[in-house]
Every structure is written in structure tokens, then in C-alpha cells.
PDB file of C-alpha atoms in Angstrom:
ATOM      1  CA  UNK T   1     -40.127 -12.054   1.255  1.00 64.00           C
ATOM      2  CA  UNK T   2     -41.458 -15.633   2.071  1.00 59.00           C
ATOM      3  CA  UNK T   3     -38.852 -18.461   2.205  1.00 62.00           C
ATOM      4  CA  UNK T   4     -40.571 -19.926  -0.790  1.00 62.00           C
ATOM      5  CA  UNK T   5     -39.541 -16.593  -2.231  1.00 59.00           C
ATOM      6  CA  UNK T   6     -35.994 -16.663  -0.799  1.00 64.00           C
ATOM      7  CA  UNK T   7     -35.748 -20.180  -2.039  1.00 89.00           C
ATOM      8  CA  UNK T   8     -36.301 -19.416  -5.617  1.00 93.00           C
ATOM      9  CA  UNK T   9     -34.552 -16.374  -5.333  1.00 94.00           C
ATOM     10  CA  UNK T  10     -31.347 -18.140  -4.600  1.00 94.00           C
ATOM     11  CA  UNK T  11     -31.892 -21.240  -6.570  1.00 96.00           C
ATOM     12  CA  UNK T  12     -32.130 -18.416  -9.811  1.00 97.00           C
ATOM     13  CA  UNK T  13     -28.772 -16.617  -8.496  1.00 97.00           C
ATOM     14  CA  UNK T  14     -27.095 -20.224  -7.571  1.00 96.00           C
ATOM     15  CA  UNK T  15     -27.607 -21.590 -11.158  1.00 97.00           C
ATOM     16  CA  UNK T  16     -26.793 -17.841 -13.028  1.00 97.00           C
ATOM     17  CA  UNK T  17     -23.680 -18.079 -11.082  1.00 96.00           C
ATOM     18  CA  UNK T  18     -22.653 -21.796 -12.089  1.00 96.00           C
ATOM     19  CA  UNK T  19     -23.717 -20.833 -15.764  1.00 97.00           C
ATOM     20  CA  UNK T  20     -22.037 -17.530 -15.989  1.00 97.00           C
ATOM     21  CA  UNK T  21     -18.509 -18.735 -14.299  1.00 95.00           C
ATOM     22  CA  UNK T  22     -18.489 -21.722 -17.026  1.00 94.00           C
ATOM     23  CA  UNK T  23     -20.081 -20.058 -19.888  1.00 94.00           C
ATOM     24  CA  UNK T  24     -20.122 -16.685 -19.515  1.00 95.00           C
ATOM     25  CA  UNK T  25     -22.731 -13.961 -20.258  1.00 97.00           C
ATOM     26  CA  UNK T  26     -23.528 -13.966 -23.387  1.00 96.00           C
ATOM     27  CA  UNK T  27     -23.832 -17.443 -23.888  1.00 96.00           C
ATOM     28  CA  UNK T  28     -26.291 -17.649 -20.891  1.00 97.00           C
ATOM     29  CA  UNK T  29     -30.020 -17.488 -21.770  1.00 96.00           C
ATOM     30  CA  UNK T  30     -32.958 -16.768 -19.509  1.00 96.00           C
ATOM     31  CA  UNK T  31     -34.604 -20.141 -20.338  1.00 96.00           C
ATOM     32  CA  UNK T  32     -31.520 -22.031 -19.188  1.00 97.00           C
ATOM     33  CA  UNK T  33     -31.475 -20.391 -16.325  1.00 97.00           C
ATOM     34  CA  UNK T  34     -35.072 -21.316 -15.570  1.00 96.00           C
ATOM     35  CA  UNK T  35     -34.309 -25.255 -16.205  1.00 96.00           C
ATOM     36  CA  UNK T  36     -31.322 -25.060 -14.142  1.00 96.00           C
ATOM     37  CA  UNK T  37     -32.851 -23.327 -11.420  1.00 96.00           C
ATOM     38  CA  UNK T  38     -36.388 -24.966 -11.915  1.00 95.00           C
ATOM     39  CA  UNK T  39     -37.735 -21.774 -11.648  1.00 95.00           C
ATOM     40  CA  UNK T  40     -40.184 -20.196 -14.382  1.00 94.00           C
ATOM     41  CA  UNK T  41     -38.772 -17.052 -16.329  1.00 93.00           C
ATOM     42  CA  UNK T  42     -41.731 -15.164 -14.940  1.00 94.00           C
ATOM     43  CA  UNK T  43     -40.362 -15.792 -11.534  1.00 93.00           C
ATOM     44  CA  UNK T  44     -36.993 -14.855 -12.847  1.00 95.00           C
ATOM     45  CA  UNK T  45     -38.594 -11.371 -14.096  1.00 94.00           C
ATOM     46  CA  UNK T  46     -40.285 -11.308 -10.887  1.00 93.00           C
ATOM     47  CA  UNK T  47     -36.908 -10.847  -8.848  1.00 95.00           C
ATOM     48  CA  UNK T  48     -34.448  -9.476 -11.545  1.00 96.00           C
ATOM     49  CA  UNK T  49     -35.116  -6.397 -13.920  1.00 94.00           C
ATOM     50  CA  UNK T  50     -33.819  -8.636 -16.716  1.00 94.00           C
ATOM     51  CA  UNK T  51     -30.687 -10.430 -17.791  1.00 97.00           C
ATOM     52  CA  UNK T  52     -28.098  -7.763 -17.140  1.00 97.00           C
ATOM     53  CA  UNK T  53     -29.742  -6.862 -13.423  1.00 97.00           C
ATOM     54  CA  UNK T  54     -29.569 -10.884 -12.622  1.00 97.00           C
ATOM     55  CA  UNK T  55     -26.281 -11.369 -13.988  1.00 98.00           C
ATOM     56  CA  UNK T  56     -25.263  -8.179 -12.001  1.00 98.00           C
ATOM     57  CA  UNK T  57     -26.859  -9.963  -8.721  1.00 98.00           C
ATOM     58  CA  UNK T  58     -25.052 -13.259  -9.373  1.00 97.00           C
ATOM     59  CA  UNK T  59     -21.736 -11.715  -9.971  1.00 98.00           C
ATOM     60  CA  UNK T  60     -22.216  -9.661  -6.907  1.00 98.00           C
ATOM     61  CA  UNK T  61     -23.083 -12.880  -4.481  1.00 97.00           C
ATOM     62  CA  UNK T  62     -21.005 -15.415  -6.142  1.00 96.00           C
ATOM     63  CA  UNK T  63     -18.034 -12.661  -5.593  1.00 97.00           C
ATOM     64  CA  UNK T  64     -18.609 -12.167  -2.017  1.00 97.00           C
ATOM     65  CA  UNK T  65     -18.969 -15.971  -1.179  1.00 96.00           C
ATOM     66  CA  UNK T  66     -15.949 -16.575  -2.932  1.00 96.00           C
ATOM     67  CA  UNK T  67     -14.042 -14.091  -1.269  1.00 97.00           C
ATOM     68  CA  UNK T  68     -15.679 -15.353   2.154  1.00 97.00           C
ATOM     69  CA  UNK T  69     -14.408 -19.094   1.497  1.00 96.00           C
ATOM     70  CA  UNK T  70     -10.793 -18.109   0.383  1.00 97.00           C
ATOM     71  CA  UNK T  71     -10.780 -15.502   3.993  1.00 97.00           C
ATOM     72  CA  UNK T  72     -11.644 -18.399   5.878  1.00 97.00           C
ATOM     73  CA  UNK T  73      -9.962 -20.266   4.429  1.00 96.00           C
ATOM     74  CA  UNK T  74      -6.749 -18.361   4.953  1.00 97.00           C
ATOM     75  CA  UNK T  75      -8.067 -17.719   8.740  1.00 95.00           C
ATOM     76  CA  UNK T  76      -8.858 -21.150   9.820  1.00 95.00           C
ATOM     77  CA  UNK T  77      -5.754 -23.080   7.586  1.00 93.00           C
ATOM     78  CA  UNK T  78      -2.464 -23.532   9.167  1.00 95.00           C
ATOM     79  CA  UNK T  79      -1.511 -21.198  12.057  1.00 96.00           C
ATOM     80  CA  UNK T  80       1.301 -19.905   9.992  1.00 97.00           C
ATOM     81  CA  UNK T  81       0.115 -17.312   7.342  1.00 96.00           C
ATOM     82  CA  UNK T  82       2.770 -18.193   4.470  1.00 97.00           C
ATOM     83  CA  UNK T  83       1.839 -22.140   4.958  1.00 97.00           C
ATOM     84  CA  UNK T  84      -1.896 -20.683   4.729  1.00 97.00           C
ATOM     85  CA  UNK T  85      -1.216 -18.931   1.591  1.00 97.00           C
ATOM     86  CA  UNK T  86       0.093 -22.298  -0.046  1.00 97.00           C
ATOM     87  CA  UNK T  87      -3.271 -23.888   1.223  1.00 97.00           C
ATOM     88  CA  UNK T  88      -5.440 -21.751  -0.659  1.00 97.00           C
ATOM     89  CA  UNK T  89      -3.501 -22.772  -3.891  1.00 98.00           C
ATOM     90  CA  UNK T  90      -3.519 -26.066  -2.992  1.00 98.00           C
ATOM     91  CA  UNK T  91      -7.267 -26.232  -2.025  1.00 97.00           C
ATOM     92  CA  UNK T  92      -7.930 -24.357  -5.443  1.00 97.00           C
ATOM     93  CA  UNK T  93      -6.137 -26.777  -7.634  1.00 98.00           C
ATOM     94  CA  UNK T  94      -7.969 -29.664  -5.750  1.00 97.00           C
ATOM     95  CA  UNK T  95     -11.622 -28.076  -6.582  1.00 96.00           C
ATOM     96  CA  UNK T  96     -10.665 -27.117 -10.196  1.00 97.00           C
ATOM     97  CA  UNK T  97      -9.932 -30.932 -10.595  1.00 97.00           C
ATOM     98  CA  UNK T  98     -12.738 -32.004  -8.406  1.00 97.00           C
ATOM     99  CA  UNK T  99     -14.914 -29.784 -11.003  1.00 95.00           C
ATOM    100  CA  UNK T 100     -13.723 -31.472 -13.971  1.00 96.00           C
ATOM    101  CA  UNK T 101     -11.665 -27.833 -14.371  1.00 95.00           C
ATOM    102  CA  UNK T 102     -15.261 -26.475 -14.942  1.00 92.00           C
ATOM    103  CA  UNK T 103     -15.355 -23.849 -12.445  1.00 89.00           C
ATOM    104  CA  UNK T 104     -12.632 -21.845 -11.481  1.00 92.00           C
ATOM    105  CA  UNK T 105     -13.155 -18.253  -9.970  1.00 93.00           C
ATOM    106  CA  UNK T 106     -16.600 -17.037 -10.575  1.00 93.00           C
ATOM    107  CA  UNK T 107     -16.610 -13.505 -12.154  1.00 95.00           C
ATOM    108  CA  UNK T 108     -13.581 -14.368 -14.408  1.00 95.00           C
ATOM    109  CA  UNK T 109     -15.305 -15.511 -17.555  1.00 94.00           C
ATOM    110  CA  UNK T 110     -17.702 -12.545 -17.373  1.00 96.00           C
ATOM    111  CA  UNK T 111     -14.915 -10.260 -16.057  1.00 96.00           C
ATOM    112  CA  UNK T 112     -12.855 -10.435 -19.519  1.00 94.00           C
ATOM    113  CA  UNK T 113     -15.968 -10.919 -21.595  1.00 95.00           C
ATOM    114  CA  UNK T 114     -17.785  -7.784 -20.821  1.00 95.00           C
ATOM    115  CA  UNK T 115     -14.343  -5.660 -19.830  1.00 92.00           C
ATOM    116  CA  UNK T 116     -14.861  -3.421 -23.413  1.00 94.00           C
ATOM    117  CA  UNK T 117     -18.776  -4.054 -23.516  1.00 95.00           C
ATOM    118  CA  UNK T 118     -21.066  -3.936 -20.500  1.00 96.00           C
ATOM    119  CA  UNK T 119     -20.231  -1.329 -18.496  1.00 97.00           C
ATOM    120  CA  UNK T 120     -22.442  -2.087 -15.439  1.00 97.00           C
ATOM    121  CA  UNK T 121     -20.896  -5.778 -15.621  1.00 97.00           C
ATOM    122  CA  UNK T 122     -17.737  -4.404 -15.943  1.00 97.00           C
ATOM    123  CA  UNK T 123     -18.351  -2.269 -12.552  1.00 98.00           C
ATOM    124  CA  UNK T 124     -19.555  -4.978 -10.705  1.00 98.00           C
ATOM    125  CA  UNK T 125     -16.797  -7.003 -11.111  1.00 98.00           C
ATOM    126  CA  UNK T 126     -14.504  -4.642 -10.701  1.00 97.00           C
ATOM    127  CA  UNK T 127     -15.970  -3.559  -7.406  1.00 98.00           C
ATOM    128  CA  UNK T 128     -15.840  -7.694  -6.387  1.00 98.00           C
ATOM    129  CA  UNK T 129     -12.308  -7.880  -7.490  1.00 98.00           C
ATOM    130  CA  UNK T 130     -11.461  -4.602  -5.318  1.00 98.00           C
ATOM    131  CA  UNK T 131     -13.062  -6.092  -2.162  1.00 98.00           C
ATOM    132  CA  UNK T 132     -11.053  -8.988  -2.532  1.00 98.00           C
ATOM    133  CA  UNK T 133      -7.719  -7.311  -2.633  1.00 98.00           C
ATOM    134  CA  UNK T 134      -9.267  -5.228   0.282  1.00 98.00           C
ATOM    135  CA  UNK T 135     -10.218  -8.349   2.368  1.00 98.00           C
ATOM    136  CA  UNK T 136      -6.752 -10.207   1.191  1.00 98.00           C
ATOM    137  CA  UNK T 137      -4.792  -6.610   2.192  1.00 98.00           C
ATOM    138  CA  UNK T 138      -6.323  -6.865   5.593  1.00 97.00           C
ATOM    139  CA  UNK T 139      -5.200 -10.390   5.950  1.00 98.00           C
ATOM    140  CA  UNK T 140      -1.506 -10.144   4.572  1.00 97.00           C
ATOM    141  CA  UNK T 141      -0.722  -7.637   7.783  1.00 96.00           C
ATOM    142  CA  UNK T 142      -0.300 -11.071   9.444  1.00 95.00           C
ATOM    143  CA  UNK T 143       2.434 -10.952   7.674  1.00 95.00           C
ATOM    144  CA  UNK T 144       3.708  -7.667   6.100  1.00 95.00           C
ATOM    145  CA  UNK T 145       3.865  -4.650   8.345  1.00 94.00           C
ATOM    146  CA  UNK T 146       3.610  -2.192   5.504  1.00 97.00           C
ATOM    147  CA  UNK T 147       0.161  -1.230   4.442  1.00 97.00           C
ATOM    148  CA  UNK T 148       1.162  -0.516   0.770  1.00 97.00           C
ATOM    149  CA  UNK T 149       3.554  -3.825   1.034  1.00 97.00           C
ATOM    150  CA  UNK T 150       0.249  -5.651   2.014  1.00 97.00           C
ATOM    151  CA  UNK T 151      -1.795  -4.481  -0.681  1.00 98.00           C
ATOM    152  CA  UNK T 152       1.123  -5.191  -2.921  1.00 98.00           C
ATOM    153  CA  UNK T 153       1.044  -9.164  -1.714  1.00 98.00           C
ATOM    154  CA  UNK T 154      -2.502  -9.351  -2.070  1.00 98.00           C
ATOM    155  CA  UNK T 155      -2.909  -7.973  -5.611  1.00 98.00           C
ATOM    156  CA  UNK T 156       0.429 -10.370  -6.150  1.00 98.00           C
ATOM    157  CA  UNK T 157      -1.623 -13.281  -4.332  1.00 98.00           C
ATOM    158  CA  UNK T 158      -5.402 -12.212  -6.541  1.00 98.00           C
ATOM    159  CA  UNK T 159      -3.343 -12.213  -9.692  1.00 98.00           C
ATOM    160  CA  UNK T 160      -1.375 -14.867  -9.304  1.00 98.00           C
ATOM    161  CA  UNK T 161      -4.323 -16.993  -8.677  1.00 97.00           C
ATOM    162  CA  UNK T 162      -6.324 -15.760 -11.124  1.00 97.00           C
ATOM    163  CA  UNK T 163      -3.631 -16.724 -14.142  1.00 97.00           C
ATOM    164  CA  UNK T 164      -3.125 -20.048 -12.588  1.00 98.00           C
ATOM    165  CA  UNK T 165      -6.915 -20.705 -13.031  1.00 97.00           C
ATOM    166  CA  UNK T 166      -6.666 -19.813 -16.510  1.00 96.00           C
ATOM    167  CA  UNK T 167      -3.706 -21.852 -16.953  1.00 97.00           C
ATOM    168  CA  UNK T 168      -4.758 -24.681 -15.032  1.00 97.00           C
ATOM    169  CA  UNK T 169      -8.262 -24.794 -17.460  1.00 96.00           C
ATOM    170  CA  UNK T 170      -6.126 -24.809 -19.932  1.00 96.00           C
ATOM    171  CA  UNK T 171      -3.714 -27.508 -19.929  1.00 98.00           C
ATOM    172  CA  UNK T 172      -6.240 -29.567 -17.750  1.00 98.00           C
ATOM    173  CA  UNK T 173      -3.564 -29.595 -14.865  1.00 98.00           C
ATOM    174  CA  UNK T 174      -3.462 -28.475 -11.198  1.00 98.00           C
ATOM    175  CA  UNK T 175       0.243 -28.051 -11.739  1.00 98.00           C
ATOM    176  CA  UNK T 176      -0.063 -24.595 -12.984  1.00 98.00           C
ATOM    177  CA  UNK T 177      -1.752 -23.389  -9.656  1.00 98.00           C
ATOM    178  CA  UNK T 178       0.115 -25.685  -7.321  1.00 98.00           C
ATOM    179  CA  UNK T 179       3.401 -24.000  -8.964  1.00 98.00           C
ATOM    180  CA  UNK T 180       1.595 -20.370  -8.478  1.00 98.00           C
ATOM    181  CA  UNK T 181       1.220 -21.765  -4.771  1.00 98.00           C
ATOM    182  CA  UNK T 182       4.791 -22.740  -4.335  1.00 98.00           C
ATOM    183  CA  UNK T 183       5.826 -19.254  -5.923  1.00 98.00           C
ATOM    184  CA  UNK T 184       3.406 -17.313  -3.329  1.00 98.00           C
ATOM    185  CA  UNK T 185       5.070 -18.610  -0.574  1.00 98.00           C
ATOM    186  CA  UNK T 186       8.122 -17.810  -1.764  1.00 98.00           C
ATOM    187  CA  UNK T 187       7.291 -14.595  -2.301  1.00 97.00           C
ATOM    188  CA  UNK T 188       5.432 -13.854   0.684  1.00 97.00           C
ATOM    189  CA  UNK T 189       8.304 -15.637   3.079  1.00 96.00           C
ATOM    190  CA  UNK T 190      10.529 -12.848   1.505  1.00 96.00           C
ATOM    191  CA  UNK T 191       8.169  -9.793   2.178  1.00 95.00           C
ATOM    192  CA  UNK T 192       7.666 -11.747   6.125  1.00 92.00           C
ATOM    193  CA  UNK T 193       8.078  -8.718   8.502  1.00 74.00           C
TER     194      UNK T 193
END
């Protein structure tokens, strides 16, 4: 593929991603996709077998780089991992503000839309959520010795984050995640080996 190609490409998956995390799928249309991206829905057809295959793509890439920027994150914060963990709330109430609480996680709005209706949406982002757990298990043996006690603080940590999101849209408040931080480190000072 060209760069040109590349470039559209990822301006098409950039602006599904942005639309899909603040809209969901449903309410996301192929033509305002192609104004966001400034990309023609032929080109859009051109890369994607349709709606479901781009929305599929987008949830798969915005997933990873999510999950890449909370890891490093978490690898290049403070030195000590529970202070770390309280950065990553704190960093995620600070964006969700920054956004005008606009964009939270990217796959949640499409996660609990299509959970009972699109099964190959559904798949994907389960399979983003269970790499993120994975990468986040990996991470919490900096602090838990206990493989199954690291995957328990990491789905703790995903969860947790994920409802403070929700909460934080909601009320139009960081406090909700900032509070989630503050109970995370709590909870992962406890489980310290």
C-alpha cells in the first residue's frame, strides 16, 4: 500500500474510532465518517468490506493503542507500581475533562451497545478487553506474586476504571475516577507481595 493509501486508511479508522467511542455504532453513518475523515465512501469501501468490517478494524486499533498508552503509562510513571496505578486514574480523569467528558475508553459505547446484537462486534471487543487484562496481569506481577492474584488486580484495576468512566460522563466530574484511583491503590497496597 502507498502512504497516500496508508494515510487515508488511518484517517478513516482515526475518525470511526472518535465517532464510535462518543456515539456508538449505530448512530455512526458511512457518510460521516467520510466528512470526518475527508475521505470519499468509495475509498472507505475500498479498504473496509462495509460498516461492520470498519467498525470491527477501528475497535480493534483504537483497543490496542489504548491499551499501549495505559502500559506505558504504568511503565514509565512513578517507579513505584501502586503510585503508578493512581497515575493512570489520575491521567484518565484529566483527559476525560480535557475532552469535554467526550471520550472516555474507546470500545465501551460499542461494547454495551452491540453485547446482545452484533456478534462479531461483540467478539472483537471482547478479545480487546481480554488483552488488556492480559497486558495489565503481566504488569501487576510488579506487584503481586500470585499469577491468579495478578489477574485478579487487573480485572479489579479494568473494571474499576471502566465504571469510573461511566460515572465520571455522567455526573460531568473527575471525582468519580480520581476516587476509583484512590480505591486502587488501596487495594493494590493490600495485595503488595
Amino acid at each position: 500500500m502507498n502512504q497516500a493509501a496508508v494515510g487515508t486508511r488511518e484517517r478513516i479508522l482515526s475518525a470511526t474510532g472518535t465517532l464510535l467511542r462518543r456515539q456508538g455504532y449505530a448512530a455512526t453513518g458511512l457518510q460521516e465518517i467520510a466528512g470526518q475523515s475527508g475521505a470519499r465512501i468509495g475509498s472507505i469501501y475500498h479498504f473496509f468490506d462495509g460498516k461492520e468490517a470498519l467498525a470491527e478494524a477501528s475497535i480493534r486499533a483504537s483497543g490496542a493503542a489504548y491499551g499501549a498508552m495505559v502500559l506505558d503509562l504504568l511503565q514509565n510513571g512513578p517507579s513505584d507500581p501502586v503510585e503508578a496505578l493512581g497515575t493512570v486514574f489520575a491521567q484518565a480523569a484529566a483527559d476525560l475533562v480535557a475532552a469535554d467528558y467526550a471520550d472516555a475508553c474507546p470500545i465501551a459505547t460499542v461494547a454495551l451497545e452491540v453485547a446482545s446484537t452484533n456478534d462479531v462486534l461483540r467478539q472483537a471487543t471482547s478479545e480487546v478487553f481480554t488483552a488488556w487484562v492480559e497486558g495489565l496481569t503481566h504488569w501487576c506481577r510488579r506487584l503481586v506474586d500470585d499469577p491468579t492474584d495478578a489477574r485478579d488486580l487487573a480485572v479489579a484495576v479494568l473494571t474499576t476504571l471502566e465504571g469510573a468512566f461511566i460515572l465520571a460522563r455522567a455526573q460531568r466530574s473527575p471525582e468519580p475516577l480520581l476516587g476509583a484511583g484512590r480505591s486502587i491503590t488501596r487495594l493494590a497496597e493490600a495485595m503488595r507481595a
